[in-house]
């Protein structure tokens, strides 16, 4: 049960060493015998995702997660996150690995909208959680 990097490429400018400007970065690996890939199309600064772009993570030919919008210092900060297999689309603010700020989550047609705090949204009858277990939402300052 290991991870083996099988390839890495950048199709775009490298004026002073690291990737810089518009282009495509592709990293491929094998995880437990399965082909995986992370593909970034967009703007890079100093070798890091910066500005407008789209990050797609695949397993074989299947898209697992797609993030499209704004990136800062290699992190997705706002836009659209889609998990096709689960029928999930989120649009709004993002912080590290969680919805954060104003956002709308659509799960198979059901809409949950409001001000998220680290993947948690206070609802009329409790918490909605996306990207973390709901039990971790209790006690959050929202």
mmCIF file of C-alpha atoms in Angstrom:
data_model
loop_
_atom_site.group_PDB
_atom_site.id
_atom_site.type_symbol
_atom_site.label_atom_id
_atom_site.label_comp_id
_atom_site.label_asym_id
_atom_site.label_seq_id
_atom_site.Cartn_x
_atom_site.Cartn_y
_atom_site.Cartn_z
ATOM 1 C CA UNK A 1 0.000 0.000 0.000
ATOM 2 C CA UNK A 2 2.242 2.771 -1.255
ATOM 3 C CA UNK A 3 2.328 5.882 -3.385
ATOM 4 C CA UNK A 4 4.774 6.141 -6.275
ATOM 5 C CA UNK A 5 5.128 9.374 -8.282
ATOM 6 C CA UNK A 6 5.193 8.375 -11.963
ATOM 7 C CA UNK A 7 5.471 11.757 -13.663
ATOM 8 C CA UNK A 8 5.474 15.533 -13.346
ATOM 9 C CA UNK A 9 5.330 18.141 -16.096
ATOM 10 C CA UNK A 10 4.752 21.856 -16.653
ATOM 11 C CA UNK A 11 3.726 23.256 -20.011
ATOM 12 C CA UNK A 12 4.295 26.985 -19.690
ATOM 13 C CA UNK A 13 6.983 29.591 -19.067
ATOM 14 C CA UNK A 14 9.853 29.299 -16.559
ATOM 15 C CA UNK A 15 11.619 32.655 -16.980
ATOM 16 C CA UNK A 16 13.769 32.449 -13.832
ATOM 17 C CA UNK A 17 13.561 28.831 -12.684
ATOM 18 C CA UNK A 18 10.150 27.954 -11.189
ATOM 19 C CA UNK A 19 6.992 27.805 -13.297
ATOM 20 C CA UNK A 20 5.578 31.280 -13.902
ATOM 21 C CA UNK A 21 2.494 32.503 -15.794
ATOM 22 C CA UNK A 22 -0.237 30.606 -17.632
ATOM 23 C CA UNK A 23 0.156 26.905 -18.311
ATOM 24 C CA UNK A 24 -0.600 23.319 -17.330
ATOM 25 C CA UNK A 25 0.961 21.317 -14.514
ATOM 26 C CA UNK A 26 0.419 17.547 -14.389
ATOM 27 C CA UNK A 27 1.502 15.192 -11.619
ATOM 28 C CA UNK A 28 0.779 11.473 -11.945
ATOM 29 C CA UNK A 29 1.207 8.709 -9.400
ATOM 30 C CA UNK A 30 0.198 5.148 -8.577
ATOM 31 C CA UNK A 31 -1.635 4.566 -5.341
ATOM 32 C CA UNK A 32 -2.360 0.976 -4.334
ATOM 33 C CA UNK A 33 -1.866 -0.028 -7.971
ATOM 34 C CA UNK A 34 -4.258 2.606 -9.361
ATOM 35 C CA UNK A 35 -3.300 5.467 -11.704
ATOM 36 C CA UNK A 36 -4.010 8.917 -10.259
ATOM 37 C CA UNK A 37 -3.408 12.413 -11.593
ATOM 38 C CA UNK A 38 -3.568 16.024 -10.448
ATOM 39 C CA UNK A 39 -3.931 18.487 -13.326
ATOM 40 C CA UNK A 40 -3.769 22.257 -12.872
ATOM 41 C CA UNK A 41 -4.645 24.615 -15.722
ATOM 42 C CA UNK A 42 -4.091 28.254 -14.917
ATOM 43 C CA UNK A 43 -1.755 30.832 -13.534
ATOM 44 C CA UNK A 44 1.334 30.080 -11.458
ATOM 45 C CA UNK A 45 3.694 32.402 -9.612
ATOM 46 C CA UNK A 46 6.990 31.084 -8.308
ATOM 47 C CA UNK A 47 5.910 27.505 -9.024
ATOM 48 C CA UNK A 48 2.679 27.818 -6.991
ATOM 49 C CA UNK A 49 -0.954 28.046 -8.100
ATOM 50 C CA UNK A 50 -1.777 31.754 -7.998
ATOM 51 C CA UNK A 51 -4.747 33.528 -9.564
ATOM 52 C CA UNK A 52 -7.417 32.010 -11.762
ATOM 53 C CA UNK A 53 -7.239 28.279 -12.449
ATOM 54 C CA UNK A 54 -8.756 24.807 -12.442
ATOM 55 C CA UNK A 55 -7.419 21.844 -10.449
ATOM 56 C CA UNK A 56 -8.673 18.383 -11.390
ATOM 57 C CA UNK A 57 -7.890 15.190 -9.474
ATOM 58 C CA UNK A 58 -8.539 11.928 -11.294
ATOM 59 C CA UNK A 59 -8.493 8.211 -10.545
ATOM 60 C CA UNK A 60 -8.046 6.341 -13.805
ATOM 61 C CA UNK A 61 -10.294 8.189 -16.269
ATOM 62 C CA UNK A 62 -12.752 9.306 -13.558
ATOM 63 C CA UNK A 63 -12.769 12.870 -12.208
ATOM 64 C CA UNK A 64 -12.780 12.637 -8.408
ATOM 65 C CA UNK A 65 -12.646 16.356 -7.521
ATOM 66 C CA UNK A 66 -12.533 19.548 -9.554
ATOM 67 C CA UNK A 67 -11.820 23.009 -8.085
ATOM 68 C CA UNK A 68 -12.236 26.008 -10.371
ATOM 69 C CA UNK A 69 -11.770 29.621 -9.341
ATOM 70 C CA UNK A 70 -9.158 31.613 -7.441
ATOM 71 C CA UNK A 71 -5.956 30.229 -5.951
ATOM 72 C CA UNK A 72 -3.543 32.001 -3.591
ATOM 73 C CA UNK A 73 -0.155 30.650 -2.557
ATOM 74 C CA UNK A 74 -0.996 27.152 -3.888
ATOM 75 C CA UNK A 75 -4.375 27.005 -2.069
ATOM 76 C CA UNK A 76 -7.895 27.172 -3.489
ATOM 77 C CA UNK A 77 -9.649 30.188 -1.905
ATOM 78 C CA UNK A 78 -12.958 30.661 -3.771
ATOM 79 C CA UNK A 79 -15.022 29.383 -6.657
ATOM 80 C CA UNK A 80 -16.605 26.055 -7.538
ATOM 81 C CA UNK A 81 -15.808 22.613 -6.115
ATOM 82 C CA UNK A 82 -17.388 19.591 -7.769
ATOM 83 C CA UNK A 83 -17.364 15.945 -6.655
ATOM 84 C CA UNK A 84 -19.129 14.271 -9.612
ATOM 85 C CA UNK A 85 -19.427 10.758 -8.130
ATOM 86 C CA UNK A 86 -21.278 12.116 -5.070
ATOM 87 C CA UNK A 87 -23.436 14.589 -7.018
ATOM 88 C CA UNK A 88 -21.978 17.473 -4.983
ATOM 89 C CA UNK A 89 -21.281 21.049 -6.110
ATOM 90 C CA UNK A 90 -20.140 23.860 -3.816
ATOM 91 C CA UNK A 91 -19.768 27.490 -4.862
ATOM 92 C CA UNK A 92 -18.294 30.161 -2.609
ATOM 93 C CA UNK A 93 -15.454 30.908 -0.226
ATOM 94 C CA UNK A 94 -12.917 28.248 0.738
ATOM 95 C CA UNK A 95 -10.104 27.985 3.274
ATOM 96 C CA UNK A 96 -7.518 25.205 3.043
ATOM 97 C CA UNK A 97 -9.766 22.130 2.789
ATOM 98 C CA UNK A 98 -13.147 23.501 3.916
ATOM 99 C CA UNK A 99 -15.935 25.838 2.787
ATOM 100 C CA UNK A 100 -15.403 29.122 4.574
ATOM 101 C CA UNK A 101 -17.471 32.295 4.190
ATOM 102 C CA UNK A 102 -20.556 32.808 2.042
ATOM 103 C CA UNK A 103 -21.324 29.703 0.008
ATOM 104 C CA UNK A 104 -23.887 27.376 -1.510
ATOM 105 C CA UNK A 105 -23.722 23.579 -1.370
ATOM 106 C CA UNK A 106 -25.883 21.507 -3.722
ATOM 107 C CA UNK A 107 -26.132 17.778 -2.974
ATOM 108 C CA UNK A 108 -28.197 15.884 -5.561
ATOM 109 C CA UNK A 109 -30.517 18.881 -5.964
ATOM 110 C CA UNK A 110 -30.782 19.866 -2.275
ATOM 111 C CA UNK A 111 -29.470 23.396 -1.652
ATOM 112 C CA UNK A 112 -27.766 24.406 1.603
ATOM 113 C CA UNK A 113 -26.689 28.046 1.659
ATOM 114 C CA UNK A 114 -25.212 30.461 4.190
ATOM 115 C CA UNK A 115 -22.038 31.549 5.938
ATOM 116 C CA UNK A 116 -19.736 28.562 6.404
ATOM 117 C CA UNK A 117 -17.038 28.304 9.065
ATOM 118 C CA UNK A 118 -14.368 25.681 8.321
ATOM 119 C CA UNK A 119 -16.795 23.257 6.653
ATOM 120 C CA UNK A 120 -19.673 23.831 9.088
ATOM 121 C CA UNK A 121 -22.933 25.729 8.642
ATOM 122 C CA UNK A 122 -25.393 26.273 11.496
ATOM 123 C CA UNK A 123 -28.886 25.270 10.407
ATOM 124 C CA UNK A 124 -32.243 25.735 12.144
ATOM 125 C CA UNK A 125 -32.065 22.204 13.608
ATOM 126 C CA UNK A 126 -28.320 21.712 14.006
ATOM 127 C CA UNK A 127 -25.193 21.658 11.893
ATOM 128 C CA UNK A 128 -24.583 20.959 8.229
ATOM 129 C CA UNK A 129 -21.078 19.693 7.613
ATOM 130 C CA UNK A 130 -19.170 19.348 4.366
ATOM 131 C CA UNK A 131 -15.553 18.101 4.310
ATOM 132 C CA UNK A 132 -15.630 17.131 8.015
ATOM 133 C CA UNK A 133 -17.828 15.117 10.427
ATOM 134 C CA UNK A 134 -20.781 17.120 11.840
ATOM 135 C CA UNK A 135 -19.714 16.243 15.405
ATOM 136 C CA UNK A 136 -16.615 18.415 14.849
ATOM 137 C CA UNK A 137 -18.897 21.437 14.270
ATOM 138 C CA UNK A 138 -20.224 21.561 17.816
ATOM 139 C CA UNK A 139 -18.640 24.364 19.757
ATOM 140 C CA UNK A 140 -17.349 26.231 16.705
ATOM 141 C CA UNK A 141 -17.616 29.965 16.997
ATOM 142 C CA UNK A 142 -19.747 30.914 13.983
#
